[in-house]
XYZ file of C-alpha atoms in Angstrom:
520
model
C -104.630 -8.021 62.329
C -106.170 -5.029 60.018
C -102.086 -4.561 58.535
C -101.946 -8.021 57.963
C -104.909 -8.424 56.138
C -103.356 -4.885 53.827
C -100.044 -7.119 53.192
C -102.252 -10.460 52.647
C -103.884 -8.549 50.005
C -101.546 -6.723 48.284
C -99.201 -10.186 48.078
C -102.167 -12.189 46.485
C -102.856 -8.744 43.783
C -98.528 -8.393 42.765
C -98.747 -11.819 42.493
C -101.899 -12.000 40.425
C -100.033 -9.099 38.471
C -96.561 -11.351 38.312
C -98.888 -14.266 36.720
C -101.255 -12.798 33.996
C -97.847 -10.552 33.050
C -96.237 -14.113 32.546
C -99.394 -15.794 31.109
C -99.402 -13.064 28.289
C -95.670 -12.812 27.663
C -95.218 -16.148 27.094
C -99.144 -17.237 24.646
C -99.395 -13.641 23.183
C -97.536 -14.138 20.086
C -95.278 -10.982 19.458
C -96.801 -8.867 16.726
C -99.791 -9.062 18.716
C -97.674 -7.969 22.064
C -96.201 -4.790 19.883
C -99.332 -3.991 18.572
C -101.238 -4.192 22.371
C -98.349 -2.413 23.598
C -98.084 0.291 20.996
C -101.739 1.115 22.325
C -100.858 0.710 26.437
C -98.264 3.386 25.302
C -100.729 6.236 23.878
C -102.875 6.129 26.218
C -100.440 6.290 28.954
C -99.097 9.400 27.243
C -103.112 10.617 26.694
C -102.812 10.348 31.080
C -99.437 10.683 32.512
C -98.292 14.865 32.333
C -94.884 14.069 31.954
C -92.569 14.157 28.291
C -89.400 11.387 28.461
C -86.470 12.439 26.173
C -84.426 8.995 24.943
C -80.263 9.590 24.488
C -79.208 6.107 23.313
C -75.134 5.259 23.307
C -74.547 5.079 19.499
C -76.363 6.932 16.688
C -76.437 6.263 12.782
C -77.158 2.465 12.930
C -75.155 2.103 15.924
C -71.553 3.001 13.445
C -70.730 6.625 15.730
C -71.004 6.954 19.503
C -73.099 9.440 20.210
C -71.355 12.926 21.415
C -74.516 14.121 23.269
C -74.534 10.835 25.194
C -71.057 11.315 26.513
C -71.673 15.124 27.280
C -74.972 14.061 29.732
C -73.351 11.125 30.725
C -70.468 13.765 32.029
C -72.594 16.406 33.838
C -75.073 13.435 35.779
C -71.451 12.945 37.136
C -70.666 15.392 38.745
C -73.807 15.357 40.806
C -74.506 11.734 40.833
C -71.868 10.973 43.674
C -74.323 13.212 45.810
C -77.349 11.597 45.138
C -77.085 7.957 43.341
C -76.678 5.056 45.405
C -75.170 2.678 43.144
C -71.980 4.415 41.375
C -69.379 3.025 38.555
C -65.691 4.505 39.083
C -63.503 5.369 36.716
C -59.636 6.509 37.710
C -58.268 9.508 36.488
C -54.340 9.728 36.914
C -52.597 13.577 37.911
C -56.538 15.343 37.739
C -57.899 17.053 41.052
C -60.266 14.540 41.279
C -58.945 10.604 41.109
C -62.339 8.696 40.446
C -64.436 9.899 38.608
C -67.611 8.408 39.417
C -71.490 8.056 37.218
C -74.314 6.531 36.814
C -74.749 2.858 37.569
C -76.604 0.586 35.114
C -80.599 1.597 35.949
C -80.183 3.867 38.465
C -81.973 7.421 38.782
C -81.503 10.711 40.547
C -83.195 14.345 40.224
C -81.715 17.649 38.548
C -82.941 21.144 39.178
C -83.179 23.698 36.670
C -84.730 26.858 37.631
C -86.609 25.719 40.276
C -87.705 22.656 37.680
C -87.508 19.263 38.647
C -86.489 16.834 36.405
C -85.217 12.513 36.992
C -82.529 11.373 34.893
C -82.329 7.687 34.248
C -79.740 5.357 33.154
C -80.642 2.577 31.480
C -79.479 -0.829 30.337
C -80.967 -2.925 27.680
C -80.138 -6.693 26.992
C -81.511 -8.179 23.828
C -83.154 -11.316 23.637
C -80.814 -14.547 22.097
C -82.722 -17.524 21.155
C -80.093 -19.840 21.888
C -77.520 -20.427 24.330
C -74.687 -19.434 23.710
C -71.098 -18.393 25.655
C -71.171 -15.481 23.591
C -73.663 -13.488 22.698
C -74.760 -12.205 19.468
C -75.750 -9.496 20.106
C -74.562 -6.643 22.861
C -75.957 -4.597 25.391
C -78.029 -1.314 24.079
C -77.122 1.628 26.895
C -79.602 5.447 26.697
C -80.527 7.397 29.370
C -84.108 8.445 29.634
C -85.043 12.359 31.286
C -87.729 13.135 31.997
C -90.348 16.531 32.397
C -93.463 17.784 33.445
C -95.047 18.437 30.225
C -95.205 22.535 31.001
C -91.251 23.333 30.688
C -91.004 21.636 27.400
C -89.852 24.851 25.505
C -87.739 25.811 29.029
C -85.800 21.998 28.589
C -85.668 21.565 25.219
C -84.054 24.839 24.494
C -81.589 26.361 27.494
C -81.664 23.329 30.458
C -80.616 20.726 27.746
C -77.730 23.480 25.940
C -76.899 23.863 30.235
C -76.679 20.670 29.973
C -73.897 19.961 27.115
C -72.042 22.757 27.439
C -71.078 21.659 30.928
C -70.822 18.099 29.933
C -68.198 19.157 27.043
C -66.578 21.300 30.185
C -66.066 18.735 32.810
C -64.592 16.719 30.700
C -62.289 18.977 29.153
C -61.169 19.302 32.970
C -61.071 15.887 34.189
C -59.091 14.382 30.144
C -56.914 12.356 30.208
C -55.468 11.785 26.819
C -55.219 7.331 25.933
C -53.694 4.820 23.221
C -56.325 3.049 21.118
C -55.314 0.384 18.998
C -57.825 -1.966 16.987
C -59.325 -4.756 17.555
C -59.652 -7.740 14.948
C -63.238 -7.740 13.626
C -64.091 -10.684 14.412
C -63.467 -9.448 18.161
C -66.481 -6.741 17.079
C -69.589 -8.870 18.164
C -71.276 -9.710 21.777
C -69.995 -9.363 24.663
C -66.222 -7.902 22.450
C -68.104 -5.186 21.327
C -65.645 -2.504 21.233
C -63.528 -1.937 17.810
C -61.255 0.085 19.632
C -59.685 -0.527 23.240
C -57.157 1.833 25.165
C -54.359 2.222 27.702
C -54.144 5.605 29.372
C -50.766 7.206 27.067
C -48.168 8.619 29.730
C -45.475 9.267 27.196
C -43.487 12.359 28.546
C -42.339 13.417 25.630
C -43.410 17.382 24.276
C -41.585 19.505 21.715
C -39.507 21.419 24.071
C -37.730 17.990 24.725
C -37.608 16.772 21.100
C -34.190 16.518 19.156
C -34.828 18.462 16.203
C -33.067 21.701 14.652
C -35.637 25.064 16.698
C -36.060 26.617 13.280
C -38.053 23.130 12.003
C -39.688 22.778 15.493
C -40.780 26.057 15.415
C -42.325 25.795 11.983
C -44.199 22.393 12.934
C -45.757 24.310 16.129
C -47.031 27.169 14.413
C -48.662 24.389 11.580
C -50.543 22.316 14.542
C -51.973 25.806 16.490
C -53.059 26.510 12.489
C -55.022 23.774 11.708
C -56.849 23.492 15.595
C -57.766 26.929 15.522
C -59.314 26.655 11.319
C -62.559 25.190 12.096
C -64.060 27.716 10.415
C -61.473 27.966 7.645
C -62.359 24.358 6.707
C -65.596 25.042 6.330
C -65.496 28.293 4.057
C -63.375 26.405 1.506
C -65.165 23.280 1.920
C -62.448 20.909 2.776
C -62.826 18.205 5.919
C -61.102 18.909 8.953
C -58.418 17.624 8.970
C -54.604 16.713 7.919
C -51.924 15.023 7.256
C -48.564 14.328 8.102
C -45.510 12.480 6.202
C -42.719 11.874 8.619
C -39.746 9.957 7.416
C -36.330 9.130 8.143
C -33.824 6.341 9.088
C -34.637 4.636 12.449
C -34.063 5.429 15.381
C -34.693 9.013 14.279
C -37.594 10.332 16.671
C -41.078 9.582 14.250
C -42.743 8.289 17.224
C -41.510 10.426 19.456
C -42.536 12.899 17.847
C -46.008 11.325 17.414
C -46.378 11.797 21.226
C -44.775 15.451 21.522
C -48.174 16.002 18.895
C -50.629 14.357 21.113
C -49.810 16.030 24.231
C -48.955 19.796 22.974
C -52.762 19.031 21.241
C -54.425 17.317 23.719
C -55.977 14.236 21.466
C -55.668 11.475 22.074
C -53.544 8.731 19.584
C -55.272 6.014 17.585
C -52.920 3.079 16.192
C -54.649 1.462 12.977
C -52.609 -1.834 12.332
C -53.518 -2.924 9.104
C -52.898 -6.350 8.923
C -55.544 -6.872 11.132
C -58.497 -5.310 9.142
C -59.925 -7.783 6.855
C -61.630 -5.023 3.991
C -62.206 -1.722 3.329
C -65.188 -1.877 4.698
C -64.310 -2.584 7.808
C -61.483 -0.049 7.768
C -64.285 2.701 6.781
C -65.939 1.786 9.836
C -63.084 1.956 12.930
C -62.810 5.815 11.038
C -66.318 5.898 11.995
C -65.315 5.139 15.437
C -62.526 7.922 15.673
C -63.477 11.059 17.515
C -62.764 14.549 16.616
C -59.258 15.611 18.796
C -57.829 12.418 17.417
C -54.398 11.639 15.763
C -54.821 8.241 13.487
C -51.530 6.664 13.123
C -50.311 4.453 10.260
C -46.613 3.453 11.360
C -44.275 1.916 9.172
C -46.939 2.157 6.295
C -44.092 0.818 3.322
C -44.390 -2.579 4.995
C -48.265 -2.685 6.822
C -49.708 -4.293 3.541
C -48.508 -4.689 -0.481
C -50.404 -2.213 -1.280
C -50.122 -1.877 -4.749
C -49.404 -5.521 -5.230
C -50.276 -9.184 -4.263
C -50.831 -9.662 -0.431
C -49.282 -12.941 -0.639
C -47.298 -14.666 -2.654
C -48.457 -17.722 -3.508
C -46.409 -21.108 -1.719
C -45.169 -23.534 -4.208
C -47.643 -26.709 -3.976
C -46.999 -29.874 -2.198
C -48.329 -33.077 -1.975
C -50.859 -31.770 0.712
C -52.558 -29.247 -2.024
C -54.167 -32.840 -4.029
C -55.494 -33.658 -0.633
C -58.802 -32.258 -0.316
C -59.287 -29.137 2.570
C -62.501 -28.790 4.546
C -64.027 -25.797 3.502
C -65.015 -24.127 6.932
C -61.267 -24.471 7.594
C -59.243 -23.066 4.822
C -61.637 -19.130 4.797
C -60.480 -19.475 8.736
C -57.534 -19.868 6.821
C -57.575 -17.331 4.302
C -59.580 -14.866 6.877
C -56.201 -14.862 9.355
C -53.438 -14.481 6.709
C -54.888 -12.314 4.242
C -55.733 -8.759 4.376
C -57.696 -7.240 1.588
C -57.398 -3.808 1.875
C -56.309 -1.970 -0.783
C -54.710 1.177 -1.754
C -58.339 2.395 -2.900
C -59.836 1.877 0.378
C -56.580 3.442 2.492
C -56.851 6.186 -0.244
C -60.648 6.767 0.463
C -60.021 5.958 4.192
C -57.401 9.409 3.927
C -59.572 11.929 2.738
C -62.721 10.247 1.253
C -66.349 11.102 1.457
C -66.064 8.730 4.358
C -63.288 11.370 6.042
C -65.904 13.949 6.196
C -67.757 11.636 9.068
C -65.687 13.863 12.026
C -63.285 16.939 12.594
C -60.604 18.149 14.231
C -58.770 14.879 13.138
C -54.696 14.455 12.233
C -53.599 11.100 9.937
C -50.039 10.663 10.639
C -47.715 8.574 8.921
C -44.092 7.052 9.043
C -42.002 5.582 7.015
C -38.128 4.618 6.623
C -38.406 4.561 2.961
C -40.406 7.454 1.159
C -39.109 6.585 -2.131
C -40.822 2.965 -1.857
C -44.726 4.578 -1.238
C -47.268 5.109 -4.137
C -47.149 8.787 -4.923
C -50.839 8.411 -4.779
C -50.761 7.976 -1.400
C -48.040 11.079 0.290
C -49.466 13.451 -2.881
C -51.142 17.087 -1.565
C -54.291 16.798 0.033
C -53.718 13.658 2.074
C -50.272 13.713 3.245
C -50.441 17.546 3.467
C -46.790 18.153 4.885
C -44.113 16.308 4.953
C -41.551 16.248 7.795
C -37.743 15.280 6.975
C -36.361 13.409 10.434
C -32.742 12.853 9.680
C -29.457 12.532 11.583
C -28.521 13.867 14.678
C -27.623 17.439 13.933
C -25.110 19.516 16.473
C -28.875 22.036 17.437
C -30.510 18.174 18.038
C -27.363 17.393 20.286
C -27.684 20.561 22.851
C -31.702 19.777 23.614
C -29.910 16.079 24.156
C -27.678 17.084 26.123
C -29.879 19.394 28.205
C -32.480 16.602 28.484
C -30.493 14.335 29.665
C -27.303 16.056 31.665
C -28.256 19.124 32.394
C -25.830 20.888 30.277
C -26.290 23.542 28.531
C -22.394 24.096 27.220
C -19.327 22.456 28.366
C -15.679 22.940 26.597
C -16.219 19.113 24.667
C -19.168 20.946 22.673
C -16.780 22.071 19.816
C -15.527 18.769 19.282
C -18.580 17.227 19.323
C -20.148 19.590 16.244
C -16.794 18.737 14.509
C -17.714 15.533 14.598
C -21.279 16.187 13.848
C -21.350 17.471 10.710
C -18.843 14.740 9.813
C -20.579 11.320 10.938
C -23.888 10.310 10.711
C -25.166 9.051 13.489
C -29.121 8.918 14.888
C -30.472 11.526 17.777
C -31.358 7.266 19.250
C -27.521 6.695 19.570
C -26.379 9.788 20.182
C -29.009 9.681 23.393
C -28.151 6.128 24.412
C -24.022 7.800 24.785
C -25.581 10.792 26.803
C -27.389 8.439 29.496
C -25.003 7.947 32.263
C -24.566 4.265 32.868
C -23.220 4.390 36.733
C -24.099 7.335 39.843
C -20.459 7.730 39.134
C -20.092 9.565 35.416
C -21.065 13.070 35.333
C -21.008 14.681 32.474
C -17.623 14.884 30.553
C -17.326 11.302 31.007
C -20.600 11.009 28.905
C -19.888 13.502 26.195
C -16.134 11.456 26.175
C -18.213 8.122 25.676
C -19.901 9.990 22.291
C -16.758 12.086 21.308
C -14.706 8.114 21.122
C -18.262 6.965 19.687
C -18.263 9.209 17.115
C -15.102 8.652 16.160
C -15.409 4.950 16.003
C -18.361 5.658 13.311
C -16.697 7.801 11.294
C -13.459 5.718 11.060
C -16.125 2.480 10.402
C -18.205 5.119 8.001
C -14.268 5.640 6.591
C -13.779 1.700 5.977
C -16.897 0.886 4.034
C -15.631 3.849 1.486
C -12.786 3.187 0.905
C -13.985 -0.681 0.727
C -16.644 0.850 -1.180
C -14.538 2.501 -3.459
C -12.050 -0.191 -3.872
C -14.485 -2.513 -4.926
C -15.478 0.473 -7.247
C -12.350 0.722 -8.700
C -12.084 -3.240 -8.560
C -14.994 -3.630 -10.734
C -14.164 -0.979 -13.128
C -10.563 -2.694 -13.369
C -12.916 -6.083 -14.398
C -15.043 -4.126 -16.327
C -12.040 -2.862 -18.869
C -9.979 -6.180 -18.628
C -13.171 -7.789 -20.152
C -13.835 -4.582 -22.687
C -9.987 -4.958 -23.102
C -10.338 -9.120 -23.621
C -13.580 -8.658 -26.093
C -11.621 -6.192 -28.223
C -8.789 -8.809 -28.762
C -11.324 -11.293 -29.484
C -13.092 -9.193 -32.280
C -9.425 -8.441 -33.314
C -8.717 -12.297 -33.584
C -12.306 -12.656 -35.097
C -11.470 -10.488 -37.844
C -7.766 -11.366 -38.496
C -9.353 -15.217 -39.168
C -11.916 -14.350 -41.641
C -9.469 -11.327 -43.633
C -7.003 -14.391 -43.765
C -10.387 -16.743 -44.884
C -11.149 -14.268 -47.548
C -7.803 -14.695 -48.915
C -7.668 -17.892 -49.458
C -10.561 -18.045 -50.867
C -10.245 -15.484 -53.872
C -6.523 -17.056 -54.880
C -8.549 -20.887 -55.441
C -10.411 -18.752 -57.295
C -8.303 -17.438 -59.631
C -5.361 -20.046 -59.917
C -7.744 -22.129 -62.633
C -7.674 -18.668 -65.308
C -4.423 -18.440 -67.729
C -4.417 -15.797 -71.179
C -0.936 -15.658 -73.001
C 1.003 -17.326 -70.313
C -0.021 -15.655 -67.630
C -2.573 -15.970 -64.598
């Protein structure tokens, strides 16, 4: 009976508190509520012996993800699997731990450091919306709170937090999995689709060992990458942002995309593939840059085709009868937003090496193009694109790499013939690799090499035919020019003769009426 009475009283008190809180939340205006809550927090702080430190997911007006938040989240993932009741799981491929567990939202775990007990709480706050919508205007805000006794403030703020950040970064490095990112359209940067980048796991197997490239050029690129990766103090000393630009140019099929994949695997950097046509203006381009962390490769492929950065974006279509009809201004604005990008050459240059490029470090920016002559000189000058790498047609050294990759062959009696043909014929590494790839289980290395020889001979004959046709066309054009010049010379000579005859007749007629002593 006593327990029943206690539970009844407790239920009554709880209901009273909930009723008072509902009345407070409904009838008190927000300014007054905030004022009262501030005094309540001050009173609680005076009474409570505990200190609370909050780490938010984003910093700088939510422009950039906090590295401290990421490190703490990774550190807690090592303890959460043993202590927390609600967890979030993420699959990690090719790792010692196939599942990485982390705290779920609004979950709490305890930690201990040098005999001191601490509490970590993962929280999420959802801003209240005044209007009903399927797509909320604001996204959830996540933060992690650390609670400890105030007597341990110095030890926690100096040693423990440094231990947490270092351990979190170490765990992240061990479980790191490369990702390939692409930028989302700006229309999806708000609400439940607030992420500016979407990613998939990067599983490209390309390495510099399998890259079809001349060994000297390959070694040169590797040394440059290693020097950049270890040059943090050097860049700080010279007062330059820790970044480097690479321009990859050459015909299609020469391995530009494969080179980027090999660079990412060698440096263990994520790839951020920037689609410029999905960026509305220069301001959005800067926001994408800020959201890009260190240890990343930013790629803009086919820069000469992404946008017309030196002239008009799009030619105005010819006017039609429908253009005379008035259009809905809302629909007109939506169409313009969908069809036009206002990214300018100036905005792209600032994106590469402007003031905003210093927000973060250890970044590599890569441009690829098939036609380097089409690019604006300001875009590829030293300081923006520091290293220009030409990826040309397949040479014999590159062929040997492909033969080892595709056929496990280091040498063969057909190699001399292939070397001779490669000197006389232009064939991309992609075409060479396609001919080396066995098409059935019965094919051996000789049949594949023989197929490559036939393809090279065919390409050589076609190149000779094209050269002969070009030569013949040049000779015909030259003959036409000569005939045209000869005809023009004859016409000029005839015109001179006619003008001379007309002058002679004119002189004869003018002298016929003059006589002296019987003589003309």
